[in-house]
């Protein structure tokens, strides 16, 4: 069974940092591109970032470029999202996905507020 379990969310002040983790199981993690998406209150899903299998190629939505860094540790079957210089508009549920498998986790809440 494919499972994706996110952690690391929380409440942070504007300008702060958080690192999200996504523990993957039930599939050959290293063989798949992985993504982060987010859903802000009252809005639809927004794609945030993607890393290819192997980790050599990454992409970001414009609003997070230069602030967020996606990475993966294939030995630990874990995906990460390092988020720096957080803004109130980054407030959302952050969800880990394996697009080729149509799999997603439950998400972790990130709230940026003073």
Tab-separated table of C-alpha atoms in Angstrom:
chain	number	residue	atom	x	y	z
A	1	UNK	CA	0.000	0.000	0.000
A	2	UNK	CA	1.354	3.386	-1.000
A	3	UNK	CA	1.611	5.746	1.973
A	4	UNK	CA	2.787	9.346	2.210
A	5	UNK	CA	2.914	10.909	5.673
A	6	UNK	CA	3.784	14.571	6.104
A	7	UNK	CA	5.156	16.238	9.214
A	8	UNK	CA	6.861	19.439	10.298
A	9	UNK	CA	4.104	21.976	9.936
A	10	UNK	CA	3.189	24.514	12.577
A	11	UNK	CA	2.752	28.157	13.453
A	12	UNK	CA	5.598	30.478	12.506
A	13	UNK	CA	6.042	34.235	12.401
A	14	UNK	CA	6.543	36.053	9.086
A	15	UNK	CA	10.162	35.749	8.033
A	16	UNK	CA	10.563	32.454	9.834
A	17	UNK	CA	11.458	28.999	8.566
A	18	UNK	CA	10.064	25.484	8.639
A	19	UNK	CA	11.182	22.185	7.185
A	20	UNK	CA	8.489	19.781	6.066
A	21	UNK	CA	9.107	16.059	5.712
A	22	UNK	CA	7.191	13.373	3.846
A	23	UNK	CA	7.847	9.741	4.736
A	24	UNK	CA	7.058	7.430	1.822
A	25	UNK	CA	6.389	3.700	1.844
A	26	UNK	CA	4.833	0.984	-0.291
A	27	UNK	CA	6.557	1.877	-3.557
A	28	UNK	CA	10.026	2.317	-5.061
A	29	UNK	CA	10.471	5.889	-3.843
A	30	UNK	CA	13.771	6.513	-5.616
A	31	UNK	CA	12.214	5.767	-9.015
A	32	UNK	CA	9.565	8.464	-8.887
A	33	UNK	CA	9.395	12.214	-9.198
A	34	UNK	CA	7.821	13.769	-6.116
A	35	UNK	CA	5.947	17.000	-5.585
A	36	UNK	CA	4.579	19.335	-2.964
A	37	UNK	CA	1.226	21.044	-3.442
A	38	UNK	CA	-0.662	23.285	-1.044
A	39	UNK	CA	-4.214	24.355	-0.349
A	40	UNK	CA	-4.877	27.683	1.274
A	41	UNK	CA	-8.124	28.297	3.185
A	42	UNK	CA	-11.030	28.561	0.768
A	43	UNK	CA	-8.844	27.978	-2.307
A	44	UNK	CA	-7.989	25.126	-4.635
A	45	UNK	CA	-4.844	23.053	-4.827
A	46	UNK	CA	-1.706	24.910	-5.910
A	47	UNK	CA	1.382	23.126	-7.192
A	48	UNK	CA	4.463	24.304	-5.267
A	49	UNK	CA	7.506	22.303	-6.270
A	50	UNK	CA	8.759	19.086	-7.872
A	51	UNK	CA	11.952	17.054	-7.776
A	52	UNK	CA	12.770	14.361	-10.324
A	53	UNK	CA	13.865	10.844	-9.492
A	54	UNK	CA	17.500	11.118	-8.471
A	55	UNK	CA	17.067	14.659	-7.214
A	56	UNK	CA	19.063	16.336	-9.947
A	57	UNK	CA	16.264	18.514	-11.277
A	58	UNK	CA	13.894	20.735	-9.330
A	59	UNK	CA	11.126	23.168	-10.241
A	60	UNK	CA	9.199	25.776	-8.258
A	61	UNK	CA	6.176	27.953	-8.643
A	62	UNK	CA	7.217	31.582	-9.055
A	63	UNK	CA	5.879	32.719	-5.694
A	64	UNK	CA	8.294	30.481	-3.743
A	65	UNK	CA	11.412	30.656	-5.905
A	66	UNK	CA	14.440	31.661	-3.877
A	67	UNK	CA	12.655	30.909	-0.589
A	68	UNK	CA	11.750	27.210	-0.733
A	69	UNK	CA	14.037	24.258	-1.452
A	70	UNK	CA	12.806	20.780	-2.290
A	71	UNK	CA	15.062	17.783	-1.692
A	72	UNK	CA	14.925	14.048	-1.215
A	73	UNK	CA	16.824	11.367	0.675
A	74	UNK	CA	16.277	8.130	-1.209
A	75	UNK	CA	18.086	6.117	1.475
A	76	UNK	CA	15.423	7.260	3.951
A	77	UNK	CA	12.497	7.280	1.491
A	78	UNK	CA	11.825	10.861	2.555
A	79	UNK	CA	10.953	14.055	0.717
A	80	UNK	CA	11.649	17.476	2.227
A	81	UNK	CA	10.596	21.071	1.725
A	82	UNK	CA	12.751	23.710	3.382
A	83	UNK	CA	10.747	26.924	3.620
A	84	UNK	CA	12.511	30.179	4.472
A	85	UNK	CA	11.365	33.804	4.604
A	86	UNK	CA	7.815	32.648	5.116
A	87	UNK	CA	4.955	35.028	4.352
A	88	UNK	CA	1.353	35.070	5.554
A	89	UNK	CA	0.266	34.088	2.040
A	90	UNK	CA	2.186	30.820	2.452
A	91	UNK	CA	-0.422	29.727	5.000
A	92	UNK	CA	-1.895	26.467	3.721
A	93	UNK	CA	-2.080	22.730	4.131
A	94	UNK	CA	1.032	21.318	2.456
A	95	UNK	CA	0.581	17.962	0.769
A	96	UNK	CA	3.190	15.533	-0.523
A	97	UNK	CA	2.364	13.779	-3.790
A	98	UNK	CA	3.704	11.093	-6.100
A	99	UNK	CA	2.128	12.326	-9.329
A	100	UNK	CA	2.813	9.246	-11.456
A	101	UNK	CA	1.076	7.061	-8.888
A	102	UNK	CA	-1.791	9.435	-8.232
A	103	UNK	CA	-0.875	9.265	-4.548
A	104	UNK	CA	-1.016	12.020	-1.947
A	105	UNK	CA	-0.696	12.357	1.792
A	106	UNK	CA	-3.099	13.911	4.275
A	107	UNK	CA	-1.093	17.092	4.547
A	108	UNK	CA	0.448	19.209	7.284
A	109	UNK	CA	-0.793	22.660	8.288
A	110	UNK	CA	1.524	25.640	7.946
A	111	UNK	CA	0.342	28.913	9.454
A	112	UNK	CA	2.372	32.092	9.044
A	113	UNK	CA	1.136	34.779	11.393
A	114	UNK	CA	2.376	37.263	13.931
